[in-house]
Coordinates of N, CA, C and O in Angstrom, one line a residue:
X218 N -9.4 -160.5 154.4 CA -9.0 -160.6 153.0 C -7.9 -159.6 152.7 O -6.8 -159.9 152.1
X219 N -8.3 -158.6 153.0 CA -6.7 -157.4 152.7 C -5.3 -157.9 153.8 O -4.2 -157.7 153.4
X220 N -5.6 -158.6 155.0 CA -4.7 -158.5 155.2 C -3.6 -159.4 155.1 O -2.5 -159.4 155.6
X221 N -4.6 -160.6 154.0 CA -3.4 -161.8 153.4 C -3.4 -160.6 151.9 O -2.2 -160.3 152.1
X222 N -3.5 -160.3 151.4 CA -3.6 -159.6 150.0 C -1.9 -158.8 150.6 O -0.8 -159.0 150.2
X223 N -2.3 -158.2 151.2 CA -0.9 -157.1 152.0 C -0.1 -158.3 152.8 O 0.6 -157.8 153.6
X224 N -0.2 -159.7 152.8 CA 0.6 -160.8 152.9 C 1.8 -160.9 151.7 O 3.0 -160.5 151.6
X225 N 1.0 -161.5 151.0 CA 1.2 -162.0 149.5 C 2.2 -160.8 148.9 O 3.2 -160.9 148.2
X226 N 1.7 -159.5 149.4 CA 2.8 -158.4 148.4 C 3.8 -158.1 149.0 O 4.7 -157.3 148.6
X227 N 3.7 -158.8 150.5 CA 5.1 -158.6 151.3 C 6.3 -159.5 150.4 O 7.4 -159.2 149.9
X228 N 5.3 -161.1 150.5 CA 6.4 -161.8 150.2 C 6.9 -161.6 148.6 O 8.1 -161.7 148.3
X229 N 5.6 -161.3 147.6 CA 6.1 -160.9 146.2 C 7.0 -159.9 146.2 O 7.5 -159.7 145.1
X230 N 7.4 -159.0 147.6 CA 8.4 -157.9 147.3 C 9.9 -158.7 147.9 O 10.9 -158.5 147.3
X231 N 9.8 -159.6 149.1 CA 11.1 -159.9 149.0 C 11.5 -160.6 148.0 O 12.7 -160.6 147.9
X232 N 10.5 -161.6 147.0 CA 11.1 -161.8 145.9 C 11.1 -161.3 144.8 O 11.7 -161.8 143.8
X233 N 10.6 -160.1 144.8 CA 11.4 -159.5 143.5 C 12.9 -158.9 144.2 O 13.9 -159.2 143.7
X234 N 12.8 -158.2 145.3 CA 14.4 -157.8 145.9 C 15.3 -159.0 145.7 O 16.3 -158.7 145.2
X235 N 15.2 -160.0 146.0 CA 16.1 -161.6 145.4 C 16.4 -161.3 144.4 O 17.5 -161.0 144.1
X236 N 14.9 -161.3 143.2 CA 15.4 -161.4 141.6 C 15.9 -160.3 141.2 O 16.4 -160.4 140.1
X237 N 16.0 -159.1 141.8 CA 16.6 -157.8 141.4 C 18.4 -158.3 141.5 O 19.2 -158.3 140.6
X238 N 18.5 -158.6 142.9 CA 20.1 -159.3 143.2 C 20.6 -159.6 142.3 O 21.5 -159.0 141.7
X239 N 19.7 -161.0 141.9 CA 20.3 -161.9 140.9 C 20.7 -161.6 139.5 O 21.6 -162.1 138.9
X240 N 19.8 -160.4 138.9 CA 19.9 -159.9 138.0 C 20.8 -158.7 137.6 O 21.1 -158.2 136.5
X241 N 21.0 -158.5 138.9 CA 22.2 -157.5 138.8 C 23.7 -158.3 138.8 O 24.7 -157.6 138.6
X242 N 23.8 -159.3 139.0 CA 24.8 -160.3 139.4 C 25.1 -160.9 137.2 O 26.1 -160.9 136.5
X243 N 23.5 -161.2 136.9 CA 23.7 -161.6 135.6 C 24.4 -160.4 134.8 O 25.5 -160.4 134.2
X244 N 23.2 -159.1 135.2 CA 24.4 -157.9 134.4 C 25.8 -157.2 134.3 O 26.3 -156.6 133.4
X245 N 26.4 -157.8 135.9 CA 27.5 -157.5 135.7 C 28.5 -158.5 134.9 O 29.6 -158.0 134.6
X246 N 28.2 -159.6 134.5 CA 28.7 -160.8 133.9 C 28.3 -160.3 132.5 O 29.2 -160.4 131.6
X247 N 27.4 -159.9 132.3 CA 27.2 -160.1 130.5 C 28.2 -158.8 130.5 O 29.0 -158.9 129.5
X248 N 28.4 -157.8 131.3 CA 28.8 -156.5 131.0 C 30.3 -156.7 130.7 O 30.9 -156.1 129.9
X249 N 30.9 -157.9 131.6 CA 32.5 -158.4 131.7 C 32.7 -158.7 130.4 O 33.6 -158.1 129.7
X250 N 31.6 -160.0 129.9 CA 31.7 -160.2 128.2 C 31.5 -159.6 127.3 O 31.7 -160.2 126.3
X251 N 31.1 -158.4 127.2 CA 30.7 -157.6 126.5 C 32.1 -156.9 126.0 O 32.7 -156.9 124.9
X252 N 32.5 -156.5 127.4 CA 34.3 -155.5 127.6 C 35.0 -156.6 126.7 O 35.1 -156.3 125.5
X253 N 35.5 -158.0 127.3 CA 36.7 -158.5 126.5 C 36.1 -158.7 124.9 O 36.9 -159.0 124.0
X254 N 34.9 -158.5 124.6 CA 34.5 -158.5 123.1 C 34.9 -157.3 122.4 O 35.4 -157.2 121.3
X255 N 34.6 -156.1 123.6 CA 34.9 -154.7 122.6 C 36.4 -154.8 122.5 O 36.8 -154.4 121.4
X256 N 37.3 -155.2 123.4 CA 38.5 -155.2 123.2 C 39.1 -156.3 122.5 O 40.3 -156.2 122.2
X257 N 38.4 -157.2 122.2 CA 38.9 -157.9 120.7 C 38.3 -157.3 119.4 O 38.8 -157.7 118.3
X258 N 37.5 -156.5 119.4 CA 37.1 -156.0 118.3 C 37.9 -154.9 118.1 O 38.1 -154.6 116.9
X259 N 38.4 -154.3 118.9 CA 38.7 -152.8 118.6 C 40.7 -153.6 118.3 O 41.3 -153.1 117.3
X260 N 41.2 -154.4 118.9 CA 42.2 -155.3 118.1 C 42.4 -155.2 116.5 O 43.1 -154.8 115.6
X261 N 40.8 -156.2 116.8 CA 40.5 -156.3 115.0 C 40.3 -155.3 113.9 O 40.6 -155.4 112.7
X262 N 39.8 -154.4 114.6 CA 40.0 -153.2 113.7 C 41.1 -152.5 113.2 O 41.3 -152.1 112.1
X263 N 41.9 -152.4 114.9 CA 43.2 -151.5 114.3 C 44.1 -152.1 113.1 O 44.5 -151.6 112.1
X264 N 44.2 -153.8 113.8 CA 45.0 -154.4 112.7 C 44.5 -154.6 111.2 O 45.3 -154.3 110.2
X265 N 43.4 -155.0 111.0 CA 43.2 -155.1 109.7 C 42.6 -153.9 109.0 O 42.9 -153.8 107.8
X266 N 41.5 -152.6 109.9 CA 41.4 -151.5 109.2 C 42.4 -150.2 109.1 O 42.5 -149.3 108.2
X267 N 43.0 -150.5 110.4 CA 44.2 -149.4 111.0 C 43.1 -147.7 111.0 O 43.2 -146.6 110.6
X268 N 42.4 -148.4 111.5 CA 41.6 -147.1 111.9 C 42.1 -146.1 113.2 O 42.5 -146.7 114.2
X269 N 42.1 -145.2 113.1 CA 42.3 -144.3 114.1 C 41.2 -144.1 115.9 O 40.0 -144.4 116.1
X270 N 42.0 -143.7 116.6 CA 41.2 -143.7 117.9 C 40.0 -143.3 118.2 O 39.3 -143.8 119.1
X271 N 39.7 -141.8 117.2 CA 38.9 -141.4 116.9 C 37.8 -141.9 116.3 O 36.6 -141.7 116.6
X272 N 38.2 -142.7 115.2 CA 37.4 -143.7 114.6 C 36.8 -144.7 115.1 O 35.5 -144.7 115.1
X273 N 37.4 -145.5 115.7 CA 37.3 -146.4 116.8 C 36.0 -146.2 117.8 O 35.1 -147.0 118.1
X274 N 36.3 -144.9 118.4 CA 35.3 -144.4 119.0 C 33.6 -144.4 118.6 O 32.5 -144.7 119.1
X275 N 34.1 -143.9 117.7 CA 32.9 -143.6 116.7 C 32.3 -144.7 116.6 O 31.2 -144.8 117.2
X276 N 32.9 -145.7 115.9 CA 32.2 -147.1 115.5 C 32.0 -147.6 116.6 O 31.6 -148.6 116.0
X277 N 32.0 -148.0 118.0 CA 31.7 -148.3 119.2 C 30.8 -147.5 119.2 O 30.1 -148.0 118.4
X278 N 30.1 -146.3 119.5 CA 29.1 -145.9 119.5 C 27.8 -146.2 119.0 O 26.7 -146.4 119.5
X279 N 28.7 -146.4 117.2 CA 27.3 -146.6 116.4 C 26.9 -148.0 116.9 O 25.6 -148.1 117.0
X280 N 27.7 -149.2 117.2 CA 27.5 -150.4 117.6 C 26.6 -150.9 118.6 O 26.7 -150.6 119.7
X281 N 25.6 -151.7 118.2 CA 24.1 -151.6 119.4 C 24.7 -152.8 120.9 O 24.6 -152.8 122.1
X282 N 25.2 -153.7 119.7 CA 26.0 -154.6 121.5 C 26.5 -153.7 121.9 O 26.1 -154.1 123.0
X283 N 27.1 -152.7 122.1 CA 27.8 -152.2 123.0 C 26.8 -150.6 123.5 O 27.4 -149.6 124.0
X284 N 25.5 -150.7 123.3 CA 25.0 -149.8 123.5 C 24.6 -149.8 125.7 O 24.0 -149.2 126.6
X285 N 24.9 -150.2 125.6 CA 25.1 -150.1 128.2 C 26.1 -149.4 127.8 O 25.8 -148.3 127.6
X286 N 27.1 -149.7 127.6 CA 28.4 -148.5 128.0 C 28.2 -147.1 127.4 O 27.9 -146.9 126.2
X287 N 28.5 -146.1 128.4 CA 28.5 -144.8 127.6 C 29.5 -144.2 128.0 O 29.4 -143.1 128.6
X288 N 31.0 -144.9 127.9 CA 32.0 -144.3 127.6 C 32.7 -144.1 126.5 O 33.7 -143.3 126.4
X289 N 32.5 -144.7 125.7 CA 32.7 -144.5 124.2 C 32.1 -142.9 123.4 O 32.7 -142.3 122.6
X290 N 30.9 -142.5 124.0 CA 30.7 -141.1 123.8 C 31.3 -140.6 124.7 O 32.3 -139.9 124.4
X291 N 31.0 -140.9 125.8 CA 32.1 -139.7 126.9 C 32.9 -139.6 126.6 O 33.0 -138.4 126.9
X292 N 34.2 -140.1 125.9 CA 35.5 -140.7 125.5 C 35.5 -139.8 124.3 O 36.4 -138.9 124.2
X293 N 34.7 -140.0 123.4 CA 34.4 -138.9 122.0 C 34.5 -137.5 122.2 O 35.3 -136.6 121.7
X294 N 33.5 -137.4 123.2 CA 32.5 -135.8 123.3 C 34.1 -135.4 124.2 O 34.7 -134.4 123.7
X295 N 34.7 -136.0 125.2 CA 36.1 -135.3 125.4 C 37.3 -135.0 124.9 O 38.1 -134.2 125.4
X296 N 37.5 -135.9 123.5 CA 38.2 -135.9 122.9 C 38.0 -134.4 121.9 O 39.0 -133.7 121.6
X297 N 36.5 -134.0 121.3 CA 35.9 -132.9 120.7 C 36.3 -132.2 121.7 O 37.3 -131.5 121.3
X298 N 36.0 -132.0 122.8 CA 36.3 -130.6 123.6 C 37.8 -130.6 123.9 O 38.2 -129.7 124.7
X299 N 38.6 -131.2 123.5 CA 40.2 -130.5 123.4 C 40.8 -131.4 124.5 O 42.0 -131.0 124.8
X300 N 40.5 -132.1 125.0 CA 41.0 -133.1 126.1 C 41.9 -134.3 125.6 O 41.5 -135.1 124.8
X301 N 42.9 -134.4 126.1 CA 44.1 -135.7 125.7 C 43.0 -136.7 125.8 O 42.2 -136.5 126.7
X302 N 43.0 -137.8 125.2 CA 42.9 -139.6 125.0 C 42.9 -139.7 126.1 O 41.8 -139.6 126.5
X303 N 44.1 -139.9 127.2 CA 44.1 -140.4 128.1 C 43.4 -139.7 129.3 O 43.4 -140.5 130.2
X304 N 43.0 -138.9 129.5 CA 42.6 -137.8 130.4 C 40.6 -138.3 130.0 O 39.8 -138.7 130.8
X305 N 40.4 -138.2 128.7 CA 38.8 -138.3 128.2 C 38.5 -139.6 129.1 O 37.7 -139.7 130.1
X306 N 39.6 -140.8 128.5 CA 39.3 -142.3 128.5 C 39.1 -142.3 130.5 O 38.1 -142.8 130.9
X307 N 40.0 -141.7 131.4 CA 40.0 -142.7 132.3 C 38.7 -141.2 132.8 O 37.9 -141.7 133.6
X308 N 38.3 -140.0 132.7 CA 37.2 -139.4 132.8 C 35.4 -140.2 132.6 O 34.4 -140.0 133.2
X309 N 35.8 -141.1 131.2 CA 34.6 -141.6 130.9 C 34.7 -143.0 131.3 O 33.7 -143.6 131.3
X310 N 35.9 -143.8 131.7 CA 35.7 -145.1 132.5 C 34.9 -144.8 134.2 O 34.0 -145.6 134.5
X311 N 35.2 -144.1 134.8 CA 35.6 -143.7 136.0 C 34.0 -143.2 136.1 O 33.4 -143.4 137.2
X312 N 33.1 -142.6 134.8 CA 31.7 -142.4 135.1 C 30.7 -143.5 135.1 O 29.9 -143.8 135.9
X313 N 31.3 -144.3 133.4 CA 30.6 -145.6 133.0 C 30.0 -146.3 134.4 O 30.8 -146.7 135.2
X314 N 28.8 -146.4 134.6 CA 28.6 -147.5 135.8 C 28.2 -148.5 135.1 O 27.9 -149.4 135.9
X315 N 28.0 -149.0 134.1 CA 27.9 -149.9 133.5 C 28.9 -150.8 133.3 O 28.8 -152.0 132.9
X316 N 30.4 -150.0 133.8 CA 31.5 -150.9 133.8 C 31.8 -151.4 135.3 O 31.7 -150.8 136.3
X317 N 32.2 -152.6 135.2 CA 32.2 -153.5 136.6 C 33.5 -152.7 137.5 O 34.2 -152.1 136.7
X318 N 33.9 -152.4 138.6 CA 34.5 -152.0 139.4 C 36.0 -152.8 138.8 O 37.1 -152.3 138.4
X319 N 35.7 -153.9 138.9 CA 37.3 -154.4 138.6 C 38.1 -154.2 137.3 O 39.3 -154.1 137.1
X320 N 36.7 -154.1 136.3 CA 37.2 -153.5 135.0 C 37.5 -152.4 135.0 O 38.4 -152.1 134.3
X321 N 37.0 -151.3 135.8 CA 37.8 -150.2 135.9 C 39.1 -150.0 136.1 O 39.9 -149.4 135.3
X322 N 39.2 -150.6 137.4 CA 40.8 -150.5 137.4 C 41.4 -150.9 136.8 O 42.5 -150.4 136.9
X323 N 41.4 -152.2 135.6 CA 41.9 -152.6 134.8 C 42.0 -151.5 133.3 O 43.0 -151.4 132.7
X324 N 41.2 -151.0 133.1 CA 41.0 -150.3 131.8 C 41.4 -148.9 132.0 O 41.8 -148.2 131.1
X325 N 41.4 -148.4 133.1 CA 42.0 -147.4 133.4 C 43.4 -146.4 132.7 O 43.5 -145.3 132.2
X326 N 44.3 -147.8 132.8 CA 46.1 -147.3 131.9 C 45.2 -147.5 130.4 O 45.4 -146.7 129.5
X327 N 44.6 -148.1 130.3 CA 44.6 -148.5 128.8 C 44.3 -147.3 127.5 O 44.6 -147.5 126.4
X328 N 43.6 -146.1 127.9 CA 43.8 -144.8 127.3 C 45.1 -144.3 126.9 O 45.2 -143.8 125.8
X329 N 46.1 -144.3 127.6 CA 47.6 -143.9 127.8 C 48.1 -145.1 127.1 O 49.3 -145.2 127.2
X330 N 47.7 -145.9 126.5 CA 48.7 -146.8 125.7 C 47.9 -147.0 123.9 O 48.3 -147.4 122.9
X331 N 46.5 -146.4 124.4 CA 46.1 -146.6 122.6 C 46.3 -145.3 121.8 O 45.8 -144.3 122.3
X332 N 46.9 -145.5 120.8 CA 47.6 -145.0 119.7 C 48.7 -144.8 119.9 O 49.4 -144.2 119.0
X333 N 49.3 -145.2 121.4 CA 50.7 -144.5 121.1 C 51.9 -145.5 120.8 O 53.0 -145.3 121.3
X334 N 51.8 -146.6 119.8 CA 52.3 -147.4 119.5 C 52.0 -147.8 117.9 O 51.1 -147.2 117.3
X335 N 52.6 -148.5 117.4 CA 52.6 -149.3 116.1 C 51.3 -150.0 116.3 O 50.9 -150.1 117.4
X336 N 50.5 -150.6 115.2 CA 49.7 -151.1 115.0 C 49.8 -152.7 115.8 O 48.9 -153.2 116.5
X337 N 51.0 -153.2 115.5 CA 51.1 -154.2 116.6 C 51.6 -154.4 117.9 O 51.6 -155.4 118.6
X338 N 51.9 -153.2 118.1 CA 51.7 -152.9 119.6 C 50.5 -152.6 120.3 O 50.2 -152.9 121.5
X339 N 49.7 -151.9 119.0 CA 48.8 -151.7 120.1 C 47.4 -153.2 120.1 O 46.6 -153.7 120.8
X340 N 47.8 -153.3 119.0 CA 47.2 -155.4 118.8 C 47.7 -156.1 120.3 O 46.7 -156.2 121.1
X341 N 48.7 -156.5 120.7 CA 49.2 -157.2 121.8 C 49.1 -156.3 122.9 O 48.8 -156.9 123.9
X342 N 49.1 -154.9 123.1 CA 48.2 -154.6 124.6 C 47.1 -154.8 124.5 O 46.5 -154.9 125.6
X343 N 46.5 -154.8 123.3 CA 44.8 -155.0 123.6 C 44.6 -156.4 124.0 O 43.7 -156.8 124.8
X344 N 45.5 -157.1 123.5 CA 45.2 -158.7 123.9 C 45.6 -159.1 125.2 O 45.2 -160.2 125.8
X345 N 46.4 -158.4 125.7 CA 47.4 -158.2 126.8 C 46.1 -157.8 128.1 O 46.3 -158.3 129.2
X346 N 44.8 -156.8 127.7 CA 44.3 -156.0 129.0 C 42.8 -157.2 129.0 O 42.1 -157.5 129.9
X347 N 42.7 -157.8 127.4 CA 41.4 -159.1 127.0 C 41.9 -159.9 128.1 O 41.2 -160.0 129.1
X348 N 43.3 -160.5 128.0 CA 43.6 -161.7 128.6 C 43.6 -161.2 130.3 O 43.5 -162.2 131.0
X349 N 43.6 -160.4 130.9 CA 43.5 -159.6 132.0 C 42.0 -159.6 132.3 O 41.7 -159.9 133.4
X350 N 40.9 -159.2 131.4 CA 39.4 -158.8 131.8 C 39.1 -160.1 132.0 O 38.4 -160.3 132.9
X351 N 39.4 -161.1 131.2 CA 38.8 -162.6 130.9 C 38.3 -163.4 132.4 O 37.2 -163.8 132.7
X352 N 39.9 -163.4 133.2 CA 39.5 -163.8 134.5 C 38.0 -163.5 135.6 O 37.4 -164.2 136.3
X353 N 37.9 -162.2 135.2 CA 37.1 -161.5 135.7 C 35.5 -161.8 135.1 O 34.3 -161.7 135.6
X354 N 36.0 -162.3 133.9 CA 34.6 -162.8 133.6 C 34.1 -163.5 133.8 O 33.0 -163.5 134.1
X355 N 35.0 -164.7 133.6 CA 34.8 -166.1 134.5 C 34.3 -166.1 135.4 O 33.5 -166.8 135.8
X356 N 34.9 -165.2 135.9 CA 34.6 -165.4 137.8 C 33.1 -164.8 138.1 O 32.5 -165.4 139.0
X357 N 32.6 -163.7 137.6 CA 31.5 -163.3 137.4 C 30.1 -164.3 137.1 O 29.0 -164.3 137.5
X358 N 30.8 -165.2 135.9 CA 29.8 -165.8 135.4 C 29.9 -167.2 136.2 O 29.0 -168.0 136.1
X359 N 31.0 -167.5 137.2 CA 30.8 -168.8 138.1 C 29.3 -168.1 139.5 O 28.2 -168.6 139.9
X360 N 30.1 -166.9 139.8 CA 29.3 -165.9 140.5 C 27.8 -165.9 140.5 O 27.1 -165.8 141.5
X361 N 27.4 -165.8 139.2 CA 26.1 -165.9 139.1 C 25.8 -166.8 138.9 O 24.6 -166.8 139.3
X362 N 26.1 -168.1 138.4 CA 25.5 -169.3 138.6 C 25.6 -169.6 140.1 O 24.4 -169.6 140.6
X363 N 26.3 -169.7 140.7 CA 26.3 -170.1 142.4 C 25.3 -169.1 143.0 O 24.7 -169.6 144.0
X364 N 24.9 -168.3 142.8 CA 24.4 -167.2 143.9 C 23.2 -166.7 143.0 O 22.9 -165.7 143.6
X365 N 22.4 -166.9 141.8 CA 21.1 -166.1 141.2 C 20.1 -167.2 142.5 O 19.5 -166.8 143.5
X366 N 20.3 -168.5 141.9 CA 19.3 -169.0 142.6 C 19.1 -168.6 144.5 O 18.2 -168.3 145.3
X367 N 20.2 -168.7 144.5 CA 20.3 -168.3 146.3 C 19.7 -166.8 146.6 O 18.7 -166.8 147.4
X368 N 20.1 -165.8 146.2 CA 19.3 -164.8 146.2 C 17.8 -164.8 145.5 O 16.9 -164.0 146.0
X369 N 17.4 -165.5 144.6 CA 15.7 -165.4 144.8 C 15.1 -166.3 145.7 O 13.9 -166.2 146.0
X370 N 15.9 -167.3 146.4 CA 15.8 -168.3 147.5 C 15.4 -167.3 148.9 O 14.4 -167.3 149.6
X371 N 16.8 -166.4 149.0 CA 16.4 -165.6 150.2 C 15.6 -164.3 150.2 O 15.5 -163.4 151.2
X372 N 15.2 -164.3 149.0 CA 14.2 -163.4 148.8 C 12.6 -163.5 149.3 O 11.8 -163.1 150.1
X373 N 12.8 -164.2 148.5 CA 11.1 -165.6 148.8 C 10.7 -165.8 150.4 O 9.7 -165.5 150.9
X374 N 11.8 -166.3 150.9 CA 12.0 -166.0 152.1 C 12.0 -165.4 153.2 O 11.3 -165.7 154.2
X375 N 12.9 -164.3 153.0 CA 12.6 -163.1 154.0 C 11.2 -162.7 154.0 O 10.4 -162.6 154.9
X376 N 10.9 -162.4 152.3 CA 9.4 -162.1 152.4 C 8.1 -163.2 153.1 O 7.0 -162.9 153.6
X377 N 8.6 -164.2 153.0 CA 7.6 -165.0 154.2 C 7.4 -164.9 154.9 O 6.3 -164.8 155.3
X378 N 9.2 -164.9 156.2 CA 9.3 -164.7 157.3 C 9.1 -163.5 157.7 O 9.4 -163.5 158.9
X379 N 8.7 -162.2 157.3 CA 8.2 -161.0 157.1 C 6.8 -161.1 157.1 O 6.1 -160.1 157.4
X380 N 6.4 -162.1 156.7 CA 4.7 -162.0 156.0 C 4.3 -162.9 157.5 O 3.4 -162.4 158.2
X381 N 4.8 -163.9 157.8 CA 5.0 -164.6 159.2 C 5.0 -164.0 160.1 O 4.1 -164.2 160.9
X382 N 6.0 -162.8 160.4 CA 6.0 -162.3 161.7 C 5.0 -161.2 161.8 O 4.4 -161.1 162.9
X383 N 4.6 -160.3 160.4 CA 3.4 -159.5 160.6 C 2.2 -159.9 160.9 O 1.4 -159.0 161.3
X384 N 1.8 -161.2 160.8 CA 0.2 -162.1 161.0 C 0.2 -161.9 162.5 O -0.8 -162.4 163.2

């Protein structure tokens, strides 16, 4: 009797390791959509509130969809300690693990170009780095549709053939 019980939790562990996969696969996809939202928002802000960077910050903070990322404080709290924009921003991208690897390198320059323009400049690089992250989202979210199910498939799996070979 224990030694199908210590069966059963073989295979219930290769399938939670599947559904862990898969769900890290969905996280990095919502995380993609999340980014080209904050960067249409922070667009919409500048243009219609013309709020400052600082500000910006701030209100990204207070904002609960955007509460996974914690570069928006990092980005703040370095800005308070006497640190250039661009120096905080690619400091607190570069920690964020909540931001996808590709978005990093993409968001990276993007410190070094906000505020240092007209309000409509800095409108069209933000739409300019959206239309840039977008790809990436797509691709993320084709990603997890092709591959959640296959990783709890070979989860399920392994843990049988695991639970199989220990009998």
């Amino acid at each position: 009797m224990m030694k199908w019980l210590g069966l059963l939790l073989v295979v219930c562990s290769g399938g939670g390791i599947g559904f862990l996969y898969a769900m890290r696969l969905w996280q990095e996809r919502t995380n993609l959509e999340r980014l080209c939202q904050m960067l249409r928002e922070i667009a919409v802000q500048i243009a219609f509130r013309s709020l400052t960077v600082q500000e910006l910050l701030e209100q990204l903070c207070r904002e609960t969809a955007y509460a996974a990322f914690q570069f928006p404080v990092t980005v703040l709290s370095g800005m308070e300690q006497g640190l250039p924009l661009a120096e905080a921003w690619a400091a607190g991208i570069r920690q964020d693990k909540a931001v996808p690897e590709p978005a990093k390198k993409l968001l990276l320059p993007l410190g070094e170009e906000l505020g240092a323009s007209d309000l409509d400049g800095q409108a069209a690089t933000l739409a300019q780095y959206r239309m840039q992250l977008e790809p990436y989202a797509a691709e993320a979210g084709e990603k997890c549709v092709q591959r959640q199910r296959l990783y709890c498939s070979l989860g399920l799996l392994g843990g049988l053939l695991a639970a199989i070979l220990l009998c």
